[in-house]
């Protein structure tokens, strides 16, 4: 009887204590970016900062800006921002994602966003670098 109880306990532990599985890294990265995009559209700078990796927040602090103030200064006048996520590449605790951003009155931009896994959650480590231009048509 005791052995059966131990086997049941091990089975539950192996199944994640009730079978709740962690989504694949690519899904977690996409979710982090979508959440950041929603926070951007809502001008929710606190939520945006919560999605940033410490390395990026430290860069802002080095130039004397609090995260929320820096994002408000850079994005406060942006209207109807949109972010769509394309290809995601994960390599251990690092990831990159191809994104397309647009906003009212601005030219859309194709960029690569770098992310890092921090304490089990994906955080944005760079706010984007322009994708390499393709060959001229």
PDB file of N, CA and C in Angstrom, residues 19-104:
ATOM      1  N   UNK A  19      -0.655  17.964 -13.681  1.00  0.00           N
ATOM      2  CA  UNK A  19      -0.637  17.915 -15.125  1.00  0.00           C
ATOM      3  C   UNK A  19      -0.499  19.256 -15.818  1.00  0.00           C
ATOM      4  N   UNK A  20      -0.308  20.332 -15.088  1.00  0.00           N
ATOM      5  CA  UNK A  20      -0.143  21.639 -15.725  1.00  0.00           C
ATOM      6  C   UNK A  20       1.231  21.701 -16.373  1.00  0.00           C
ATOM      7  N   UNK A  21       1.233  21.798 -17.686  1.00  0.00           N
ATOM      8  CA  UNK A  21       2.495  21.827 -18.413  1.00  0.00           C
ATOM      9  C   UNK A  21       2.883  23.259 -18.732  1.00  0.00           C
ATOM     10  N   UNK A  22       4.187  23.491 -18.766  1.00  0.00           N
ATOM     11  CA  UNK A  22       4.707  24.795 -19.127  1.00  0.00           C
ATOM     12  C   UNK A  22       4.661  24.928 -20.650  1.00  0.00           C
ATOM     13  N   UNK A  23       4.157  26.041 -21.168  1.00  0.00           N
ATOM     14  CA  UNK A  23       4.128  26.227 -22.621  1.00  0.00           C
ATOM     15  C   UNK A  23       5.549  26.254 -23.188  1.00  0.00           C
ATOM     16  N   UNK A  24       5.710  25.918 -24.461  1.00  0.00           N
ATOM     17  CA  UNK A  24       7.038  25.973 -25.080  1.00  0.00           C
ATOM     18  C   UNK A  24       7.619  27.396 -24.991  1.00  0.00           C
ATOM     19  N   UNK A  25       8.947  27.472 -25.006  1.00  0.00           N
ATOM     20  CA  UNK A  25       9.617  28.770 -24.915  1.00  0.00           C
ATOM     21  C   UNK A  25       9.134  29.747 -25.978  1.00  0.00           C
ATOM     22  N   UNK A  26       8.928  29.266 -27.205  1.00  0.00           N
ATOM     23  CA  UNK A  26       8.492  30.186 -28.262  1.00  0.00           C
ATOM     24  C   UNK A  26       7.141  30.808 -27.927  1.00  0.00           C
ATOM     25  N   UNK A  27       6.243  30.019 -27.326  1.00  0.00           N
ATOM     26  CA  UNK A  27       4.941  30.557 -26.922  1.00  0.00           C
ATOM     27  C   UNK A  27       5.096  31.576 -25.801  1.00  0.00           C
ATOM     28  N   UNK A  28       6.006  31.299 -24.873  1.00  0.00           N
ATOM     29  CA  UNK A  28       6.241  32.230 -23.770  1.00  0.00           C
ATOM     30  C   UNK A  28       6.840  33.545 -24.283  1.00  0.00           C
ATOM     31  N   UNK A  29       7.763  33.455 -25.235  1.00  0.00           N
ATOM     32  CA  UNK A  29       8.359  34.664 -25.828  1.00  0.00           C
ATOM     33  C   UNK A  29       7.285  35.471 -26.538  1.00  0.00           C
ATOM     34  N   UNK A  30       6.475  34.793 -27.346  1.00  0.00           N
ATOM     35  CA  UNK A  30       5.392  35.477 -28.071  1.00  0.00           C
ATOM     36  C   UNK A  30       4.443  36.170 -27.085  1.00  0.00           C
ATOM     37  N   UNK A  31       4.100  35.480 -26.013  1.00  0.00           N
ATOM     38  CA  UNK A  31       3.206  36.041 -25.003  1.00  0.00           C
ATOM     39  C   UNK A  31       3.816  37.288 -24.355  1.00  0.00           C
ATOM     40  N   UNK A  32       5.097  37.235 -24.047  1.00  0.00           N
ATOM     41  CA  UNK A  32       5.769  38.396 -23.446  1.00  0.00           C
ATOM     42  C   UNK A  32       5.717  39.595 -24.393  1.00  0.00           C
ATOM     43  N   UNK A  33       5.931  39.343 -25.676  1.00  0.00           N
ATOM     44  CA  UNK A  33       5.907  40.430 -26.659  1.00  0.00           C
ATOM     45  C   UNK A  33       4.491  40.969 -26.873  1.00  0.00           C
ATOM     46  N   UNK A  34       3.514  40.079 -26.925  1.00  0.00           N
ATOM     47  CA  UNK A  34       2.119  40.509 -27.084  1.00  0.00           C
ATOM     48  C   UNK A  34       1.697  41.346 -25.870  1.00  0.00           C
ATOM     49  N   UNK A  35       2.072  40.896 -24.671  1.00  0.00           N
ATOM     50  CA  UNK A  35       1.755  41.664 -23.459  1.00  0.00           C
ATOM     51  C   UNK A  35       2.404  43.040 -23.503  1.00  0.00           C
ATOM     52  N   UNK A  36       3.651  43.097 -23.973  1.00  0.00           N
ATOM     53  CA  UNK A  36       4.345  44.378 -24.092  1.00  0.00           C
ATOM     54  C   UNK A  36       3.615  45.276 -25.097  1.00  0.00           C
ATOM     55  N   UNK A  37       3.178  44.694 -26.217  1.00  0.00           N
ATOM     56  CA  UNK A  37       2.438  45.454 -27.221  1.00  0.00           C
ATOM     57  C   UNK A  37       1.126  46.005 -26.677  1.00  0.00           C
ATOM     58  N   UNK A  38       0.427  45.196 -25.900  1.00  0.00           N
ATOM     59  CA  UNK A  38      -0.830  45.665 -25.288  1.00  0.00           C
ATOM     60  C   UNK A  38      -0.567  46.801 -24.306  1.00  0.00           C
ATOM     61  N   UNK A  39       0.477  46.643 -23.499  1.00  0.00           N
ATOM     62  CA  UNK A  39       0.819  47.693 -22.535  1.00  0.00           C
ATOM     63  C   UNK A  39       1.211  48.977 -23.262  1.00  0.00           C
ATOM     64  N   UNK A  40       1.897  48.840 -24.381  1.00  0.00           N
ATOM     65  CA  UNK A  40       2.287  50.008 -25.173  1.00  0.00           C
ATOM     66  C   UNK A  40       1.041  50.718 -25.699  1.00  0.00           C
ATOM     67  N   UNK A  41       0.106  49.963 -26.253  1.00  0.00           N
ATOM     68  CA  UNK A  41      -1.122  50.554 -26.789  1.00  0.00           C
ATOM     69  C   UNK A  41      -1.918  51.265 -25.701  1.00  0.00           C
ATOM     70  N   UNK A  42      -1.849  50.742 -24.460  1.00  0.00           N
ATOM     71  CA  UNK A  42      -2.584  51.340 -23.340  1.00  0.00           C
ATOM     72  C   UNK A  42      -1.783  52.427 -22.635  1.00  0.00           C
ATOM     73  N   UNK A  43      -0.574  52.682 -23.107  1.00  0.00           N
ATOM     74  CA  UNK A  43       0.337  53.638 -22.458  1.00  0.00           C
ATOM     75  C   UNK A  43       0.518  53.283 -20.978  1.00  0.00           C
ATOM     76  N   UNK A  44       0.601  51.980 -20.704  1.00  0.00           N
ATOM     77  CA  UNK A  44       0.793  51.476 -19.343  1.00  0.00           C
ATOM     78  C   UNK A  44       2.290  51.247 -19.138  1.00  0.00           C
ATOM     79  N   UNK A  45       2.998  52.298 -18.760  1.00  0.00           N
ATOM     80  CA  UNK A  45       4.452  52.267 -18.676  1.00  0.00           C
ATOM     81  C   UNK A  45       4.946  51.339 -17.569  1.00  0.00           C
ATOM     82  N   UNK A  46       4.186  51.214 -16.509  1.00  0.00           N
ATOM     83  CA  UNK A  46       4.557  50.303 -15.424  1.00  0.00           C
ATOM     84  C   UNK A  46       4.557  48.855 -15.936  1.00  0.00           C
ATOM     85  N   UNK A  47       3.505  48.483 -16.671  1.00  0.00           N
ATOM     86  CA  UNK A  47       3.431  47.131 -17.231  1.00  0.00           C
ATOM     87  C   UNK A  47       4.518  46.916 -18.273  1.00  0.00           C
ATOM     88  N   UNK A  48       4.833  47.943 -19.039  1.00  0.00           N
ATOM     89  CA  UNK A  48       5.898  47.829 -20.030  1.00  0.00           C
ATOM     90  C   UNK A  48       7.229  47.566 -19.341  1.00  0.00           C
ATOM     91  N   UNK A  49       7.523  48.311 -18.289  1.00  0.00           N
ATOM     92  CA  UNK A  49       8.779  48.147 -17.560  1.00  0.00           C
ATOM     93  C   UNK A  49       8.878  46.760 -16.934  1.00  0.00           C
ATOM     94  N   UNK A  50       7.747  46.199 -16.532  1.00  0.00           N
ATOM     95  CA  UNK A  50       7.742  44.867 -15.935  1.00  0.00           C
ATOM     96  C   UNK A  50       8.165  43.798 -16.935  1.00  0.00           C
ATOM     97  N   UNK A  51       8.074  44.083 -18.220  1.00  0.00           N
ATOM     98  CA  UNK A  51       8.455  43.146 -19.278  1.00  0.00           C
ATOM     99  C   UNK A  51       9.898  43.331 -19.742  1.00  0.00           C
ATOM    100  N   UNK A  52      10.609  44.295 -19.156  1.00  0.00           N
ATOM    101  CA  UNK A  52      11.989  44.555 -19.575  1.00  0.00           C
ATOM    102  C   UNK A  52      12.989  43.808 -18.703  1.00  0.00           C
ATOM    103  N   UNK A  53      14.077  43.365 -19.320  1.00  0.00           N
ATOM    104  CA  UNK A  53      15.148  42.685 -18.593  1.00  0.00           C
ATOM    105  C   UNK A  53      15.928  43.715 -17.777  1.00  0.00           C
ATOM    106  N   UNK A  54      16.493  43.287 -16.654  1.00  0.00           N
ATOM    107  CA  UNK A  54      17.277  44.210 -15.824  1.00  0.00           C
ATOM    108  C   UNK A  54      18.383  44.935 -16.600  1.00  0.00           C
ATOM    109  N   UNK A  55      19.002  44.272 -17.570  1.00  0.00           N
ATOM    110  CA  UNK A  55      20.084  44.902 -18.339  1.00  0.00           C
ATOM    111  C   UNK A  55      19.575  46.145 -19.075  1.00  0.00           C
ATOM    112  N   UNK A  56      18.374  46.106 -19.578  1.00  0.00           N
ATOM    113  CA  UNK A  56      17.814  47.249 -20.296  1.00  0.00           C
ATOM    114  C   UNK A  56      17.418  48.361 -19.325  1.00  0.00           C
ATOM    115  N   UNK A  57      16.857  47.992 -18.196  1.00  0.00           N
ATOM    116  CA  UNK A  57      16.493  48.989 -17.183  1.00  0.00           C
ATOM    117  C   UNK A  57      17.748  49.684 -16.653  1.00  0.00           C
ATOM    118  N   UNK A  58      18.836  48.922 -16.476  1.00  0.00           N
ATOM    119  CA  UNK A  58      20.101  49.506 -16.013  1.00  0.00           C
ATOM    120  C   UNK A  58      20.640  50.529 -17.011  1.00  0.00           C
ATOM    121  N   UNK A  59      20.504  50.252 -18.305  1.00  0.00           N
ATOM    122  CA  UNK A  59      20.957  51.205 -19.327  1.00  0.00           C
ATOM    123  C   UNK A  59      20.204  52.525 -19.206  1.00  0.00           C
ATOM    124  N   UNK A  60      18.896  52.436 -18.951  1.00  0.00           N
ATOM    125  CA  UNK A  60      18.105  53.654 -18.779  1.00  0.00           C
ATOM    126  C   UNK A  60      18.569  54.427 -17.546  1.00  0.00           C
ATOM    127  N   UNK A  61      18.830  53.701 -16.467  1.00  0.00           N
ATOM    128  CA  UNK A  61      19.258  54.348 -15.232  1.00  0.00           C
ATOM    129  C   UNK A  61      20.630  54.997 -15.377  1.00  0.00           C
ATOM    130  N   UNK A  62      21.494  54.443 -16.228  1.00  0.00           N
ATOM    131  CA  UNK A  62      22.821  55.003 -16.443  1.00  0.00           C
ATOM    132  C   UNK A  62      22.764  56.392 -17.068  1.00  0.00           C
ATOM    133  N   UNK A  63      21.703  56.659 -17.811  1.00  0.00           N
ATOM    134  CA  UNK A  63      21.552  57.993 -18.407  1.00  0.00           C
ATOM    135  C   UNK A  63      20.622  58.861 -17.564  1.00  0.00           C
ATOM    136  N   UNK A  64      20.322  58.378 -16.359  1.00  0.00           N
ATOM    137  CA  UNK A  64      19.564  59.188 -15.409  1.00  0.00           C
ATOM    138  C   UNK A  64      18.061  59.161 -15.560  1.00  0.00           C
ATOM    139  N   UNK A  65      17.533  58.113 -16.198  1.00  0.00           N
ATOM    140  CA  UNK A  65      16.087  58.034 -16.396  1.00  0.00           C
ATOM    141  C   UNK A  65      15.492  56.824 -15.688  1.00  0.00           C
ATOM    142  N   UNK A  66      14.359  57.021 -15.021  1.00  0.00           N
ATOM    143  CA  UNK A  66      13.585  55.890 -14.518  1.00  0.00           C
ATOM    144  C   UNK A  66      12.908  55.239 -15.718  1.00  0.00           C
ATOM    145  N   UNK A  67      12.699  53.954 -15.635  1.00  0.00           N
ATOM    146  CA  UNK A  67      12.121  53.214 -16.753  1.00  0.00           C
ATOM    147  C   UNK A  67      10.816  53.834 -17.229  1.00  0.00           C
ATOM    148  N   UNK A  68       9.878  54.042 -16.315  1.00  0.00           N
ATOM    149  CA  UNK A  68       8.567  54.558 -16.710  1.00  0.00           C
ATOM    150  C   UNK A  68       8.671  55.932 -17.359  1.00  0.00           C
ATOM    151  N   UNK A  69       9.518  56.787 -16.816  1.00  0.00           N
ATOM    152  CA  UNK A  69       9.690  58.135 -17.370  1.00  0.00           C
ATOM    153  C   UNK A  69      10.302  58.067 -18.771  1.00  0.00           C
ATOM    154  N   UNK A  70      11.266  57.180 -18.953  1.00  0.00           N
ATOM    155  CA  UNK A  70      11.915  57.054 -20.258  1.00  0.00           C
ATOM    156  C   UNK A  70      10.928  56.562 -21.316  1.00  0.00           C
ATOM    157  N   UNK A  71      10.124  55.567 -20.969  1.00  0.00           N
ATOM    158  CA  UNK A  71       9.155  55.050 -21.935  1.00  0.00           C
ATOM    159  C   UNK A  71       8.062  56.068 -22.231  1.00  0.00           C
ATOM    160  N   UNK A  72       7.637  56.789 -21.222  1.00  0.00           N
ATOM    161  CA  UNK A  72       6.629  57.816 -21.449  1.00  0.00           C
ATOM    162  C   UNK A  72       7.179  58.908 -22.359  1.00  0.00           C
ATOM    163  N   UNK A  73       8.432  59.278 -22.124  1.00  0.00           N
ATOM    164  CA  UNK A  73       9.059  60.307 -22.949  1.00  0.00           C
ATOM    165  C   UNK A  73       9.180  59.839 -24.401  1.00  0.00           C
ATOM    166  N   UNK A  74       9.544  58.572 -24.596  1.00  0.00           N
ATOM    167  CA  UNK A  74       9.734  58.065 -25.946  1.00  0.00           C
ATOM    168  C   UNK A  74       8.459  57.654 -26.656  1.00  0.00           C
ATOM    169  N   UNK A  75       7.444  57.234 -25.904  1.00  0.00           N
ATOM    170  CA  UNK A  75       6.243  56.671 -26.526  1.00  0.00           C
ATOM    171  C   UNK A  75       4.954  57.409 -26.187  1.00  0.00           C
ATOM    172  N   UNK A  76       5.040  58.438 -25.385  1.00  0.00           N
ATOM    173  CA  UNK A  76       3.846  59.131 -24.912  1.00  0.00           C
ATOM    174  C   UNK A  76       2.981  59.716 -26.007  1.00  0.00           C
ATOM    175  N   UNK A  77       3.576  60.153 -27.102  1.00  0.00           N
ATOM    176  CA  UNK A  77       2.812  60.770 -28.187  1.00  0.00           C
ATOM    177  C   UNK A  77       2.426  59.792 -29.296  1.00  0.00           C
ATOM    178  N   UNK A  78       2.850  58.533 -29.162  1.00  0.00           N
ATOM    179  CA  UNK A  78       2.555  57.531 -30.190  1.00  0.00           C
ATOM    180  C   UNK A  78       1.082  57.151 -30.110  1.00  0.00           C
ATOM    181  N   UNK A  79       0.429  57.177 -31.278  1.00  0.00           N
ATOM    182  CA  UNK A  79      -0.996  56.856 -31.337  1.00  0.00           C
ATOM    183  C   UNK A  79      -1.217  55.542 -32.069  1.00  0.00           C
ATOM    184  N   UNK A  80      -2.092  54.719 -31.504  1.00  0.00           N
ATOM    185  CA  UNK A  80      -2.502  53.439 -32.087  1.00  0.00           C
ATOM    186  C   UNK A  80      -1.313  52.547 -32.454  1.00  0.00           C
ATOM    187  N   UNK A  81      -0.388  52.325 -31.496  1.00  0.00           N
ATOM    188  CA  UNK A  81       0.743  51.446 -31.810  1.00  0.00           C
ATOM    189  C   UNK A  81       0.297  49.995 -31.936  1.00  0.00           C
ATOM    190  N   UNK A  82       0.946  49.294 -32.857  1.00  0.00           N
ATOM    191  CA  UNK A  82       0.659  47.873 -33.068  1.00  0.00           C
ATOM    192  C   UNK A  82       1.977  47.137 -33.188  1.00  0.00           C
ATOM    193  N   UNK A  83       1.988  45.913 -32.683  1.00  0.00           N
ATOM    194  CA  UNK A  83       3.168  45.070 -32.765  1.00  0.00           C
ATOM    195  C   UNK A  83       2.721  43.684 -33.205  1.00  0.00           C
ATOM    196  N   UNK A  84       3.316  43.186 -34.277  1.00  0.00           N
ATOM    197  CA  UNK A  84       3.021  41.818 -34.693  1.00  0.00           C
ATOM    198  C   UNK A  84       4.322  41.028 -34.633  1.00  0.00           C
ATOM    199  N   UNK A  85       4.210  39.791 -34.158  1.00  0.00           N
ATOM    200  CA  UNK A  85       5.373  38.944 -33.924  1.00  0.00           C
ATOM    201  C   UNK A  85       5.494  37.927 -35.045  1.00  0.00           C
ATOM    202  N   UNK A  86       6.687  37.838 -35.593  1.00  0.00           N
ATOM    203  CA  UNK A  86       6.972  36.861 -36.640  1.00  0.00           C
ATOM    204  C   UNK A  86       7.792  35.713 -36.095  1.00  0.00           C
ATOM    205  N   UNK A  87       8.871  35.391 -36.764  1.00  0.00           N
ATOM    206  CA  UNK A  87       9.726  34.260 -36.405  1.00  0.00           C
ATOM    207  C   UNK A  87      10.405  34.484 -35.061  1.00  0.00           C
ATOM    208  N   UNK A  88      10.393  33.436 -34.240  1.00  0.00           N
ATOM    209  CA  UNK A  88      11.044  33.458 -32.933  1.00  0.00           C
ATOM    210  C   UNK A  88      12.113  32.379 -32.921  1.00  0.00           C
ATOM    211  N   UNK A  89      13.305  32.744 -32.448  1.00  0.00           N
ATOM    212  CA  UNK A  89      14.399  31.797 -32.307  1.00  0.00           C
ATOM    213  C   UNK A  89      14.835  31.779 -30.853  1.00  0.00           C
ATOM    214  N   UNK A  90      14.868  30.587 -30.260  1.00  0.00           N
ATOM    215  CA  UNK A  90      15.270  30.440 -28.863  1.00  0.00           C
ATOM    216  C   UNK A  90      16.576  29.656 -28.809  1.00  0.00           C
ATOM    217  N   UNK A  91      17.523  30.151 -28.012  1.00  0.00           N
ATOM    218  CA  UNK A  91      18.806  29.480 -27.810  1.00  0.00           C
ATOM    219  C   UNK A  91      19.116  29.526 -26.316  1.00  0.00           C
ATOM    220  N   UNK A  92      18.700  28.488 -25.591  1.00  0.00           N
ATOM    221  CA  UNK A  92      18.907  28.455 -24.143  1.00  0.00           C
ATOM    222  C   UNK A  92      18.086  29.518 -23.448  1.00  0.00           C
ATOM    223  N   UNK A  93      18.768  30.442 -22.757  1.00  0.00           N
ATOM    224  CA  UNK A  93      18.084  31.515 -22.027  1.00  0.00           C
ATOM    225  C   UNK A  93      18.038  32.816 -22.820  1.00  0.00           C
ATOM    226  N   UNK A  94      18.334  32.733 -24.113  1.00  0.00           N
ATOM    227  CA  UNK A  94      18.261  33.900 -25.000  1.00  0.00           C
ATOM    228  C   UNK A  94      17.288  33.605 -26.131  1.00  0.00           C
ATOM    229  N   UNK A  95      16.663  34.647 -26.615  1.00  0.00           N
ATOM    230  CA  UNK A  95      15.744  34.488 -27.744  1.00  0.00           C
ATOM    231  C   UNK A  95      15.767  35.763 -28.573  1.00  0.00           C
ATOM    232  N   UNK A  96      15.394  35.616 -29.823  1.00  0.00           N
ATOM    233  CA  UNK A  96      15.204  36.785 -30.681  1.00  0.00           C
ATOM    234  C   UNK A  96      13.895  36.600 -31.418  1.00  0.00           C
ATOM    235  N   UNK A  97      13.262  37.712 -31.714  1.00  0.00           N
ATOM    236  CA  UNK A  97      11.977  37.672 -32.406  1.00  0.00           C
ATOM    237  C   UNK A  97      11.944  38.751 -33.470  1.00  0.00           C
ATOM    238  N   UNK A  98      11.448  38.371 -34.626  1.00  0.00           N
ATOM    239  CA  UNK A  98      11.229  39.331 -35.695  1.00  0.00           C
ATOM    240  C   UNK A  98       9.869  39.973 -35.432  1.00  0.00           C
ATOM    241  N   UNK A  99       9.837  41.281 -35.399  1.00  0.00           N
ATOM    242  CA  UNK A  99       8.585  41.977 -35.145  1.00  0.00           C
ATOM    243  C   UNK A  99       8.371  43.073 -36.179  1.00  0.00           C
ATOM    244  N   UNK A 100       7.124  43.419 -36.353  1.00  0.00           N
ATOM    245  CA  UNK A 100       6.750  44.556 -37.202  1.00  0.00           C
ATOM    246  C   UNK A 100       5.949  45.490 -36.310  1.00  0.00           C
ATOM    247  N   UNK A 101       6.408  46.713 -36.233  1.00  0.00           N
ATOM    248  CA  UNK A 101       5.702  47.705 -35.437  1.00  0.00           C
ATOM    249  C   UNK A 101       5.159  48.793 -36.349  1.00  0.00           C
ATOM    250  N   UNK A 102       4.042  49.340 -35.933  1.00  0.00           N
ATOM    251  CA  UNK A 102       3.449  50.449 -36.681  1.00  0.00           C
ATOM    252  C   UNK A 102       2.681  51.318 -35.705  1.00  0.00           C
ATOM    253  N   UNK A 103       2.420  52.520 -36.131  1.00  0.00           N
ATOM    254  CA  UNK A 103       1.621  53.456 -35.340  1.00  0.00           C
ATOM    255  C   UNK A 103       1.043  54.485 -36.293  1.00  0.00           C
ATOM    256  N   UNK A 104      -0.028  55.098 -35.847  1.00  0.00           N
ATOM    257  CA  UNK A 104      -0.698  56.113 -36.660  1.00  0.00           C
ATOM    258  C   UNK A 104       0.293  57.214 -37.043  1.00  0.00           C
TER     259      UNK A 104
END
